[in-house]
Short mmCIF file of C-alpha atoms and ligand atoms in Angstrom, two decimals:
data_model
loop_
_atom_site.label_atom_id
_atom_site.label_comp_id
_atom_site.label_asym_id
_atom_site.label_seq_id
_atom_site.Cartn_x
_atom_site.Cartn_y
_atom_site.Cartn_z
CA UNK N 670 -67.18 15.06 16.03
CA UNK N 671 -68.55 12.08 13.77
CA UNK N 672 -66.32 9.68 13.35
CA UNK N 673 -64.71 8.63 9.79
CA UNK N 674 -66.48 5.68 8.48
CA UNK N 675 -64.75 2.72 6.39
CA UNK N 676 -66.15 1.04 3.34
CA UNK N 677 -63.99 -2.46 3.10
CA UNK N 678 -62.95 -3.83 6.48
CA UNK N 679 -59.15 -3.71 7.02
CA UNK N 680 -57.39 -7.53 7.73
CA UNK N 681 -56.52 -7.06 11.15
CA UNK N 682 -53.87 -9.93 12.41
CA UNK N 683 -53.46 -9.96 15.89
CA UNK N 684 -49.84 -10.89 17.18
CA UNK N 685 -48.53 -11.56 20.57
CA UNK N 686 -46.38 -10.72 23.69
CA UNK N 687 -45.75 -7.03 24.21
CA UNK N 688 -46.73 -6.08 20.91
CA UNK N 689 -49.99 -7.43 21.23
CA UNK N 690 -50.54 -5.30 24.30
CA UNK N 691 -49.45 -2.45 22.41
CA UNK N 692 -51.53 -3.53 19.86
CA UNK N 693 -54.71 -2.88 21.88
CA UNK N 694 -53.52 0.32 23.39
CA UNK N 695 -53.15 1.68 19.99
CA UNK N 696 -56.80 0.85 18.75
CA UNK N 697 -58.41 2.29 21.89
CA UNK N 698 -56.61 5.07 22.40
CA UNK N 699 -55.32 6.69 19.04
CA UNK N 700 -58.05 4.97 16.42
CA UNK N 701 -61.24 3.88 17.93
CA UNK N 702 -61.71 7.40 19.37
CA UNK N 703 -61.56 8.89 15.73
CA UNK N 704 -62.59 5.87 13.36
CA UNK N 705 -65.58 3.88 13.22
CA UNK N 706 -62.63 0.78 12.99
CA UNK N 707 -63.60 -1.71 10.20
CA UNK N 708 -61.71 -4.85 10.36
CA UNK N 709 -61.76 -8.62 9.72
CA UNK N 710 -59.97 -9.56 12.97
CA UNK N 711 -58.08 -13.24 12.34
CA UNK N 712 -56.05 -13.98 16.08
CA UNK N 713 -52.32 -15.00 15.09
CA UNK N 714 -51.60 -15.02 18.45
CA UNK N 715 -49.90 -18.27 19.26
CA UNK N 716 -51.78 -20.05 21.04
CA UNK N 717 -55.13 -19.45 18.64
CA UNK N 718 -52.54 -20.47 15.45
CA UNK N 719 -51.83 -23.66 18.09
CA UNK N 720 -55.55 -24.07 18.01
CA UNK N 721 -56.24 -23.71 14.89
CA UNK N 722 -53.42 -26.04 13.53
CA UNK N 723 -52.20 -22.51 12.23
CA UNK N 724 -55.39 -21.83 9.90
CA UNK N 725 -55.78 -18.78 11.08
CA UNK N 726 -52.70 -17.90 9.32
CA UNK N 727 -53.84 -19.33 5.93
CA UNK N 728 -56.71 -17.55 6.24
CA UNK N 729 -55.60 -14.28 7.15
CA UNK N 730 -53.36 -14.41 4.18
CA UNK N 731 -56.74 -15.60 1.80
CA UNK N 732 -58.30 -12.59 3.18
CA UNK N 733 -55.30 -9.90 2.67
CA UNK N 734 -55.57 -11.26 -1.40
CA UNK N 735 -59.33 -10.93 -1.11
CA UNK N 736 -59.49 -7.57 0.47
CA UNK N 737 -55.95 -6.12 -0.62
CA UNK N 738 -54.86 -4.25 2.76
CA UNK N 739 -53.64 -6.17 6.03
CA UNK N 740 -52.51 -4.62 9.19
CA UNK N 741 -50.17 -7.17 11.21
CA UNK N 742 -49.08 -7.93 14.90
CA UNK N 743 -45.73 -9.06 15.61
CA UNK N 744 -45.71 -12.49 15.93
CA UNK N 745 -43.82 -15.22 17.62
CA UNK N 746 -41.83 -17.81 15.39
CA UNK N 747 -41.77 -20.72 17.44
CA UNK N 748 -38.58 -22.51 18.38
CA UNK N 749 -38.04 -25.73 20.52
CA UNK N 750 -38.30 -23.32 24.29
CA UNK N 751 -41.80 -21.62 22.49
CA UNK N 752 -43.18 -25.33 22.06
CA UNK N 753 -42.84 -25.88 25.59
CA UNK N 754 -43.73 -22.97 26.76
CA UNK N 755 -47.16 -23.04 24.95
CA UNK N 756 -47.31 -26.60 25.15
CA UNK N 757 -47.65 -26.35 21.13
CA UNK N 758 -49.01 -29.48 19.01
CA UNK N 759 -46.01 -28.32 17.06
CA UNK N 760 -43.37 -26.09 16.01
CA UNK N 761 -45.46 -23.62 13.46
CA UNK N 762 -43.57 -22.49 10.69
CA UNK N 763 -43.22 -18.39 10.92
CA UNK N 764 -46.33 -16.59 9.96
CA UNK N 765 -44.48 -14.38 7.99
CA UNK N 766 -43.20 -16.67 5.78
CA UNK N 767 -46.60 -18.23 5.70
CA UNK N 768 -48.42 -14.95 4.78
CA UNK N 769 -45.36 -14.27 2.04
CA UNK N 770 -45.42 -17.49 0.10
CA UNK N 771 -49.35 -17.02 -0.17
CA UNK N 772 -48.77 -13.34 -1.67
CA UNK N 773 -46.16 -14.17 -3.35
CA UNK N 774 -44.80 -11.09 -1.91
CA UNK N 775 -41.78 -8.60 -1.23
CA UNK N 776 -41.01 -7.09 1.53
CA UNK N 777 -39.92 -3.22 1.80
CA UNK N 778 -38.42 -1.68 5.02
CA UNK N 779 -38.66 1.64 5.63
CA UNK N 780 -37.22 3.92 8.45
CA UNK N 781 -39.35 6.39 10.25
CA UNK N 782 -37.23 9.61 10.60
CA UNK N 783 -37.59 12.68 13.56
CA UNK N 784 -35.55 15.20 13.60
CA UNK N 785 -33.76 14.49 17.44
CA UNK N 786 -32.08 11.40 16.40
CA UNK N 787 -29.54 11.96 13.43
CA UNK N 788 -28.29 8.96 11.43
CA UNK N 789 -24.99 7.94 11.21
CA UNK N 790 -24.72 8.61 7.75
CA UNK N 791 -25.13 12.40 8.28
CA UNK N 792 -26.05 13.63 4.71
CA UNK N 793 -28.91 11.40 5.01
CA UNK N 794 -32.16 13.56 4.87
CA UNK N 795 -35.09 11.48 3.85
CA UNK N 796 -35.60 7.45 4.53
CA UNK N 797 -34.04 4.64 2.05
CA UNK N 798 -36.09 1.73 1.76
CA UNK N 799 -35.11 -1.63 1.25
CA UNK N 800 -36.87 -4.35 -1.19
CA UNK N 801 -34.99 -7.87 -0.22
CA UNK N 802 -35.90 -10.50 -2.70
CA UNK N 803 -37.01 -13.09 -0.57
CA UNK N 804 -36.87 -16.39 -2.87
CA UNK N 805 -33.60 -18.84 -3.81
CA UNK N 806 -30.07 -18.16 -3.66
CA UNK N 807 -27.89 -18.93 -0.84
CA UNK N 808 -31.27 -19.41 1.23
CA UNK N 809 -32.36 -22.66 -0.53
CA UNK N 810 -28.57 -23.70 -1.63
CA UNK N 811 -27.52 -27.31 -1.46
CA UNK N 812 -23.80 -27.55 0.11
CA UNK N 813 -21.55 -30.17 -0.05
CA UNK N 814 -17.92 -30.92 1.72
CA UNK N 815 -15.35 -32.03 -0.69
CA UNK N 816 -12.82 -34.64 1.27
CA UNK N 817 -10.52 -34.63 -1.36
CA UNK N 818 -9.67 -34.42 -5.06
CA UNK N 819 -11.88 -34.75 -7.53
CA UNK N 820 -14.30 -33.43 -9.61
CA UNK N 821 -17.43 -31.26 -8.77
CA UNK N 822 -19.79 -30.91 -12.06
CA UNK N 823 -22.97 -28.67 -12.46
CA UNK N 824 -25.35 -31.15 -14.11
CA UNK N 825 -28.99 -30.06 -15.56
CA UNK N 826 -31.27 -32.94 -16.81
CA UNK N 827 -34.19 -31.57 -18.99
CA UNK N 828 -37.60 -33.44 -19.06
CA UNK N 829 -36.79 -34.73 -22.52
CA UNK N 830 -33.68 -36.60 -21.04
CA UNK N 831 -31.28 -34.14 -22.85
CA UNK N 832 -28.23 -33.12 -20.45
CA UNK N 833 -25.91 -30.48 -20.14
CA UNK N 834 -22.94 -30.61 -18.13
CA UNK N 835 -20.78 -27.61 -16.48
CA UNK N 836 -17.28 -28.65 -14.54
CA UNK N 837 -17.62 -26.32 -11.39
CA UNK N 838 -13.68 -27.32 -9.93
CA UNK N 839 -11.43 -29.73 -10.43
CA UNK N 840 -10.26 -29.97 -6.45
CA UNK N 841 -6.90 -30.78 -5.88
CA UNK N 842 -7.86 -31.59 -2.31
CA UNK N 843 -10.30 -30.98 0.60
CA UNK N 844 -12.89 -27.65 0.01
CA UNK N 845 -16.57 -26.89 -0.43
CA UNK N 846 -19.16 -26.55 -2.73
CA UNK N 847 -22.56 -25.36 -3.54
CA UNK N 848 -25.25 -25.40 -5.68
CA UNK N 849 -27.92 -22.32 -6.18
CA UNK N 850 -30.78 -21.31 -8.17
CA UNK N 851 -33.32 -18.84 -8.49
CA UNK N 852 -36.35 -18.98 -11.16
CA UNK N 853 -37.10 -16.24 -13.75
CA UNK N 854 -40.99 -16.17 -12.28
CA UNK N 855 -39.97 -15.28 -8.96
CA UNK N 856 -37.44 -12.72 -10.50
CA UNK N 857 -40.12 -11.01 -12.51
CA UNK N 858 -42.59 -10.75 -8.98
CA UNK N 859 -39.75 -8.84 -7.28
CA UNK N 860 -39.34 -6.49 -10.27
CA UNK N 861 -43.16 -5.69 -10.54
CA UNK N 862 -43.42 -5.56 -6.47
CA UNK N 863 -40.31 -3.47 -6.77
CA UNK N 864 -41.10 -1.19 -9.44
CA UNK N 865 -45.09 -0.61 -8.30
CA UNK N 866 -44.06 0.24 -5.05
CA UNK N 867 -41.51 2.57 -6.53
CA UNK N 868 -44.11 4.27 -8.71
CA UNK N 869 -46.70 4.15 -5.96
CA UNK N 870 -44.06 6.28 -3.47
CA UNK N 871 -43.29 8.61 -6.54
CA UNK N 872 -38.98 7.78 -5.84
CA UNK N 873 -36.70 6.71 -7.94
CA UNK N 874 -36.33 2.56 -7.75
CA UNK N 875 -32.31 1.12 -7.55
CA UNK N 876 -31.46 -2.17 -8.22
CA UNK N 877 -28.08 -3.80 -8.27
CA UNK N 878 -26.13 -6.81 -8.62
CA UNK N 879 -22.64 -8.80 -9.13
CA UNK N 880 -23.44 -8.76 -13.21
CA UNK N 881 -20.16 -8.12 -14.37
CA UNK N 882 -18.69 -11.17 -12.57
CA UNK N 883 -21.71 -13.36 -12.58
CA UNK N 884 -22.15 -13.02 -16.47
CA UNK N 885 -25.33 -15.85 -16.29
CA UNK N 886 -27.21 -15.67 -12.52
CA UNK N 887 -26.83 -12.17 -11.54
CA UNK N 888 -27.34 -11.11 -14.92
CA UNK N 889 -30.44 -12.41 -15.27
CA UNK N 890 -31.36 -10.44 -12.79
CA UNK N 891 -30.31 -7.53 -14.00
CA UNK N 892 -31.82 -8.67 -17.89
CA UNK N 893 -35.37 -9.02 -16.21
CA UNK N 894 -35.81 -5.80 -14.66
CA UNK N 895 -34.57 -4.02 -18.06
CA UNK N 896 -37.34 -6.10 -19.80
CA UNK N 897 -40.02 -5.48 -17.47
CA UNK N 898 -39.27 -1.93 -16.82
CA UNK N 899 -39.49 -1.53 -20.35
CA UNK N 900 -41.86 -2.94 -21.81
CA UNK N 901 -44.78 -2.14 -18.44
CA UNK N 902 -43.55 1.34 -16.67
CA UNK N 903 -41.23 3.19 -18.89
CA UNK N 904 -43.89 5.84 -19.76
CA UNK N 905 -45.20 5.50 -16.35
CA UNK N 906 -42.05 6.46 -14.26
CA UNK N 907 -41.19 9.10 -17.19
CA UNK N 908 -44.61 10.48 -16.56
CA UNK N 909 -44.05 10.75 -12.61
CA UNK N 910 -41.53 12.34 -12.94
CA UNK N 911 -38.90 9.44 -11.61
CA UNK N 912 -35.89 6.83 -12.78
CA UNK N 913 -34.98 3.42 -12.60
CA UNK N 914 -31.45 3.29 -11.71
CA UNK N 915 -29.38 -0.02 -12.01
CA UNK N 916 -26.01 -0.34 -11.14
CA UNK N 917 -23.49 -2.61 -9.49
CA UNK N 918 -23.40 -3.79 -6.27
CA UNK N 919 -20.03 -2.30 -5.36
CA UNK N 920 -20.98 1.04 -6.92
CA UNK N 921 -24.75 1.15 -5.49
CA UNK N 922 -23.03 1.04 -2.05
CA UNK N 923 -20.41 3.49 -2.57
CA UNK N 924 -23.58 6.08 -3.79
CA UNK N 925 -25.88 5.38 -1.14
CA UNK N 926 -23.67 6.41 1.62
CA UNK N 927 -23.18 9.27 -0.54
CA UNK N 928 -26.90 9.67 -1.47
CA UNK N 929 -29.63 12.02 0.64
CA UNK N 930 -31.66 9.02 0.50
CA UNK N 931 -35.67 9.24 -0.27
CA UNK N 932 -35.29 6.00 -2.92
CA UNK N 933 -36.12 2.55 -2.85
CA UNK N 934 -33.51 -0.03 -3.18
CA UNK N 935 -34.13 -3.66 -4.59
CA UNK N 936 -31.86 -5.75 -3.32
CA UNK N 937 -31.43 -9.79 -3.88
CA UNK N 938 -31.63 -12.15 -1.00
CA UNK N 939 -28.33 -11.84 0.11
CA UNK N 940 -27.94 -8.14 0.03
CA UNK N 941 -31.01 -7.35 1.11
CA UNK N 942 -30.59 -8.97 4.50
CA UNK N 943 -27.45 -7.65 4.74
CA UNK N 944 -27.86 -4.46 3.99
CA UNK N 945 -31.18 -3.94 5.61
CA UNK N 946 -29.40 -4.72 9.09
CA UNK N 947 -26.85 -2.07 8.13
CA UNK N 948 -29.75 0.75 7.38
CA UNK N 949 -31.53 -0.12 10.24
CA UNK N 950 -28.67 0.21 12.52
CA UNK N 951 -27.53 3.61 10.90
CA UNK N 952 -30.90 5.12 10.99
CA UNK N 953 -31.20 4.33 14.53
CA UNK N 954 -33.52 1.76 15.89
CA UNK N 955 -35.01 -1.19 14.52
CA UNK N 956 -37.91 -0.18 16.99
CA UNK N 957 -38.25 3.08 14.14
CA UNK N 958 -38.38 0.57 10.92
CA UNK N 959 -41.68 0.01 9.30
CA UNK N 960 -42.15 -3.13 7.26
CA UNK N 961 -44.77 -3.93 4.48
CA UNK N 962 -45.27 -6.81 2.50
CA UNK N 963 -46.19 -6.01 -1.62
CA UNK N 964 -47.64 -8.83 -3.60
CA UNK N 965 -46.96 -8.75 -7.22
CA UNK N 966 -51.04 -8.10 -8.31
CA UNK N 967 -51.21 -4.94 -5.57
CA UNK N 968 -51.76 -6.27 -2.69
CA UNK N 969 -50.47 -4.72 0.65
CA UNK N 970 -49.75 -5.91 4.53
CA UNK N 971 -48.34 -3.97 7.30
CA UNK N 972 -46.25 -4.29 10.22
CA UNK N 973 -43.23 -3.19 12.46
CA UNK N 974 -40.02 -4.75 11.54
CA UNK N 975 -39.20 -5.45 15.40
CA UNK N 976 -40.39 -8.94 17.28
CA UNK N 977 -42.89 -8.95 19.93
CA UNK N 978 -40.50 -7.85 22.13
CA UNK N 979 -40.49 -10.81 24.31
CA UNK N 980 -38.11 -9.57 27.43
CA UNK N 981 -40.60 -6.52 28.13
CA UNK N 982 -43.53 -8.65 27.81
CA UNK N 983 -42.08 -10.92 30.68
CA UNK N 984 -41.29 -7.46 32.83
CA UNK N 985 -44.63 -6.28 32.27
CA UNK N 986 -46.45 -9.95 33.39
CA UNK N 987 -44.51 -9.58 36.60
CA UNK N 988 -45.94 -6.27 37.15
CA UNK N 989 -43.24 -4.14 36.22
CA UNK N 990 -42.79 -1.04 34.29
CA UNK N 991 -42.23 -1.16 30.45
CA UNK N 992 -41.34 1.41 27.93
CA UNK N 993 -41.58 -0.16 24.82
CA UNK N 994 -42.13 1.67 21.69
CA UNK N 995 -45.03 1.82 20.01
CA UNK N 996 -44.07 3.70 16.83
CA UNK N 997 -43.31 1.25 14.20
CA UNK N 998 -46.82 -0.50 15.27
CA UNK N 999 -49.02 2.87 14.84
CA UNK N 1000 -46.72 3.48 11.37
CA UNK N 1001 -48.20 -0.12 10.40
CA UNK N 1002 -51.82 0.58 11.30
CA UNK N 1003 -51.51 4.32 10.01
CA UNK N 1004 -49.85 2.83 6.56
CA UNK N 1005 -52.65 0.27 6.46
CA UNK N 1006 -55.36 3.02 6.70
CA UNK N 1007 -53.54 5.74 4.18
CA UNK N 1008 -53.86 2.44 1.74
CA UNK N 1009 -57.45 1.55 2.36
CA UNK N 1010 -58.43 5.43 1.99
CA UNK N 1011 -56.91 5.86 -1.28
CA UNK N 1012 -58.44 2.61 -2.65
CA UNK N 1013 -61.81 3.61 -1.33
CA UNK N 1014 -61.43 7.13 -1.63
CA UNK N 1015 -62.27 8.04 1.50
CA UNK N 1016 -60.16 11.35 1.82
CA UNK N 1017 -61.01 11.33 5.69
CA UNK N 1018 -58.87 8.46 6.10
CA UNK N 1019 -56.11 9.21 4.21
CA UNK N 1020 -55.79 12.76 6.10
CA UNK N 1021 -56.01 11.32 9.70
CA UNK N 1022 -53.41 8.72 9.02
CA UNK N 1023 -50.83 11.85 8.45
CA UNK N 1024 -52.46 12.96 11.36
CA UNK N 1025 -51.55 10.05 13.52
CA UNK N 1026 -48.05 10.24 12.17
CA UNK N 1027 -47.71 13.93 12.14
CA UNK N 1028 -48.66 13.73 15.90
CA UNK N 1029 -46.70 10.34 16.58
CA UNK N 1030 -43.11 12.17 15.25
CA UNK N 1031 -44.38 15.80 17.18
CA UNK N 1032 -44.87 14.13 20.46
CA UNK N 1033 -40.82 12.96 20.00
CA UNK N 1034 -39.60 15.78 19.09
CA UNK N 1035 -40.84 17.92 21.99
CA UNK N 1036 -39.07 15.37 24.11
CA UNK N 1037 -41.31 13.11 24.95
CA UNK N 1038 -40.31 9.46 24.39
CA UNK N 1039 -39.47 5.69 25.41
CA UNK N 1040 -36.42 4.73 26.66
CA UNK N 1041 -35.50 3.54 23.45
CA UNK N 1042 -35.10 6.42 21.84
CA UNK N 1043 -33.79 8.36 24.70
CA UNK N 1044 -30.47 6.99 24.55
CA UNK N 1045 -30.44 8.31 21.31
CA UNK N 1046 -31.91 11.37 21.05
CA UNK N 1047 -29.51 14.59 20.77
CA UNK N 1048 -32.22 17.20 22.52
CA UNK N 1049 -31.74 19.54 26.02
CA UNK N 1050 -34.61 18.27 27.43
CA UNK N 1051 -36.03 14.50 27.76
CA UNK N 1052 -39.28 13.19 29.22
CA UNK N 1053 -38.50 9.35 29.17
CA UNK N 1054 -42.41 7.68 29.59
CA UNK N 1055 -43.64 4.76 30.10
CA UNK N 1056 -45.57 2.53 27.37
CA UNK N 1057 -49.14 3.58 27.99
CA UNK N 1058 -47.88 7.19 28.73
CA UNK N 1059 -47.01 7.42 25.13
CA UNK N 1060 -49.57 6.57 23.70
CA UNK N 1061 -51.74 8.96 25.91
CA UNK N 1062 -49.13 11.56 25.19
CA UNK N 1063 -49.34 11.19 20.90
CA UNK N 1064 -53.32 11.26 22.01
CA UNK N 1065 -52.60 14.55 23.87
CA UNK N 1066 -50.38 15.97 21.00
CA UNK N 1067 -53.93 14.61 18.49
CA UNK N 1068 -56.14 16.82 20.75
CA UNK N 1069 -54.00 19.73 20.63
CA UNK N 1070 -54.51 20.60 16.83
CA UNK N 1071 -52.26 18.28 15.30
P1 NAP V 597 -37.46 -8.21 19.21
O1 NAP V 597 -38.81 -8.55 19.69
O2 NAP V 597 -37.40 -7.31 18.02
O3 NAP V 597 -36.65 -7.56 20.40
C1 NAP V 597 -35.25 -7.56 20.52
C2 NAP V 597 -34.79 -6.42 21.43
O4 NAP V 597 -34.80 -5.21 20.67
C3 NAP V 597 -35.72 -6.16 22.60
O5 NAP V 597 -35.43 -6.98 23.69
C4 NAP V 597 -35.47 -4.69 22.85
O6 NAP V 597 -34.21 -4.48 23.48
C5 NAP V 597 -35.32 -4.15 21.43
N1 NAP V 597 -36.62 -3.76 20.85
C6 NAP V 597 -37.24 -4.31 19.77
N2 NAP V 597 -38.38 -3.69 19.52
C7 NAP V 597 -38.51 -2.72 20.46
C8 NAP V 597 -39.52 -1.75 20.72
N3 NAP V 597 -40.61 -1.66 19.97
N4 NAP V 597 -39.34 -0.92 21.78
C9 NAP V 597 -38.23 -1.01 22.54
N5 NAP V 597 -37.25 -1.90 22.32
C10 NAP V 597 -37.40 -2.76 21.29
O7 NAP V 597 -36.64 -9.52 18.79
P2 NAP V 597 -36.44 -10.92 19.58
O8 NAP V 597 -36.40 -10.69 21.05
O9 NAP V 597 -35.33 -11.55 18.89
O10 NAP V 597 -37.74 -11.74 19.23
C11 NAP V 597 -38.88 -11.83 20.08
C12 NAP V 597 -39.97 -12.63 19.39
O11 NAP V 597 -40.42 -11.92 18.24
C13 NAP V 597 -39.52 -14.00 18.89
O12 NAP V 597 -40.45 -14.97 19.32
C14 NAP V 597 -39.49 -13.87 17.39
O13 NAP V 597 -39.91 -15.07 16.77
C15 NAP V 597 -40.49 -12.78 17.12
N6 NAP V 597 -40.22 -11.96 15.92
C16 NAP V 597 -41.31 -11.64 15.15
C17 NAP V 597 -41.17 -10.83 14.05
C18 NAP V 597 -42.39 -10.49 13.27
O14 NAP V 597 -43.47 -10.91 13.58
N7 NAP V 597 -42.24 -9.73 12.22
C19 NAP V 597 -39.91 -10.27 13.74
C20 NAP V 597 -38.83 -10.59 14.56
C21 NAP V 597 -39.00 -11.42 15.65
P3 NAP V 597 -34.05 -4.34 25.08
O15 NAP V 597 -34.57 -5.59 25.68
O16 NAP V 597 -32.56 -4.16 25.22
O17 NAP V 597 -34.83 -3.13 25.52
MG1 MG V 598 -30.22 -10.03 8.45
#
């Protein structure tokens, strides 16, 4: 059979560990076979960032806004142990966070659901996504230990000298303090990522926050999304058919536990890494959570939300046997594809990436899977494999019809 051809190359960052193992396995075995693979390959592997005084990174980022679609490797965020280990010129700040300050972007988490592994939340039926805004708050707060009484005062000094001043507590003795901000452009790049992606998914987009306590910060917030989901995708979301939803924190919790899920949820910083943990972990495994990154002009990366899985890796260089899994990673590359073949219209591509995933979620539920999932699969019979044997068995399930 010919393979499907590609117009623009895909971004292709390459990670490291386990995951870059994986990584391989996955293009030889489950794409390469059926694709004639286009890619702009940038090496985020660590030691080629190392080389590179970490580039590479910039780069690949340059080339995700120049191409629009990026398919990413876990990667490792070095820490003191990494910088001796690779014998690093120094410790490289994550890649992630590299890649998201260059596309401005927001990241969405979505679980990948089969039907063996039920989550905790059992009217659950399709995935919720999370949107975390990933700028300001408590993450770039200055805090300050009060000894003693006194006075701690919110002061703003505007360019023309003018001041304004805001009495924050008058301490009667020892406490603490802190100081937070966020900025309304930043705001306004969450609500577009957050209400594109939305539209793009055809489900209804949630948002919530503390507004009816925080009558200034949190409404703001809330006052930003109103505007811009006014004023730029009103008519669009009545036309497809779906709703934005905003509500308050307390309540948006109480109705998603409630909820059958299939929405997106915008969350701010806080939340969002809070309750992103708690999704994961009641869906199942973070090794089943997808990840992409959404710049505010439309552009898209992929990846698995899970590391590079650093304790198999070191099995697997001593010769052992792994069984890591290898779904979130063929989600990212199969996302990354659907993209690029509905930008190019290249039908072909958008059909085997449902394939891929079709055969990825059929191959689990006839009881074949990593130990991973194993533990939490509720079926009679289990066929625990090995890395590479699932990967040859989703290739097995391909060549069967799926
Ligand atoms: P991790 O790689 O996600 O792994 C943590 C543990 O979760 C593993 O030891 C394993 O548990 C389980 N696990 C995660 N993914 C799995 C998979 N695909 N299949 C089976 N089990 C899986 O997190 P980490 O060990 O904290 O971090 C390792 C490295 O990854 C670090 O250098 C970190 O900087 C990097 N990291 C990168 C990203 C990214 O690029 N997006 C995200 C997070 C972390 P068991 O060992 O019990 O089997
Ligand atoms: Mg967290």
């Amino acid at each position: 059979m010919a393979k499907i051809a590609m117009v623009t190359p895909l971004v292709e960052m390459d990670g490291d560990e386990m995951t870059r193992i994986i990584w391989q396995a996955i293009k030889e075995k489950l794409l390469e076979p059926y694709i004639d693979l286009k890619t702009e390959y940038y090496d985020l592997g660590l030691k080629h960032r190392d080389e590179t005084d970490d580039q590479v990174t910039v780069d690949s980022a340059l080339a995700t806004q120049k191409y629009g679609v990026a398919v990413k490797c876990a990667t490792i965020t070095p820490n003191a142990q990494r910088v001796e280990e690779y014998g690093l010129k120094k410790m490289w700040r994550s890649p992630n966070g590299t890649i998201r300050a260059l596309l401005d972007g927001t990241v969405f988490r979505a679980p990948i659901m089969v039907d063996c592994i039920k989550p905790n939340v059992t009217n659950w039926e399709k995935p919720i996504i999370i949107a975390r805004h990933a700028y300001g708050d408590i993450y770039k707060s200055t805090e300050m230990d009060i000894p003693g009484p006194g006075k701690v005062e919110l002061v703003f000094t505007g360019e023309d000298g003018s001041r304004q001043t805001l009495t924050v507590h008058d301490f009667k003795g020892p406490g603490v303090a802190m100081g937070m901000h966020n900025t309304d452009a930043s705001i306004s790049s969450f609500a577009r990522a957050c209400f594109n992606y939305a539209l793009d998914l055809k489900q209804d987009l949630w948002f919530s926050t503390k507004d009816t306590i925080s009558k200034t910060y949190d409404h703001t917030f809330k006052d930003i999304f109103q505007e811009i989901y006014d004023a730029e995708f009103k008519a669009q979301y009545e036309a497809a058919g779906i709703e934005y939803f905003y509500t308050l924190i307390d309540d948006a919790v109480a109705r998603v536990i409630r909820s059958k899920g299939g929405f997106v949820w915008a969350c701010k910083n806080y939340d969002g890494d809070v309750m992103s943990d708690m999704l994961a972990t009641a869906f199942g495994s973070l090794a089943m959570m997808t990840s992409v990154l959404v710049s505010p002009d439309g552009k898209y990366e992929y990846e698995a939300a899970h590391g590079t899985v650093t304790r198999h890796y070191y099995r697997h260089l001593k010769g052992e046997e792994t069984s890591t899994n290898s779904v979130a990673t063929i989600f990212a590359w199969t996302g990354a594809l659907r993209k690029r073949g509905q930008l190019d219209h290249i039908p072909e591509l958008e059909a085997f990436a449902d394939r891929l995933d079709r055969a990825t979620l059929k191959t689990i539920e006839s009881g074949v899977m990593t130990k991973d999932l194993a533990a939490l699969a509720k079926l009679d019979t289990i066929k625990t494999v090995n890395t590479m044997q699932f990967l040859d068995e989703v290739r097995a399930t391909m060549e069967a019809g799926e």
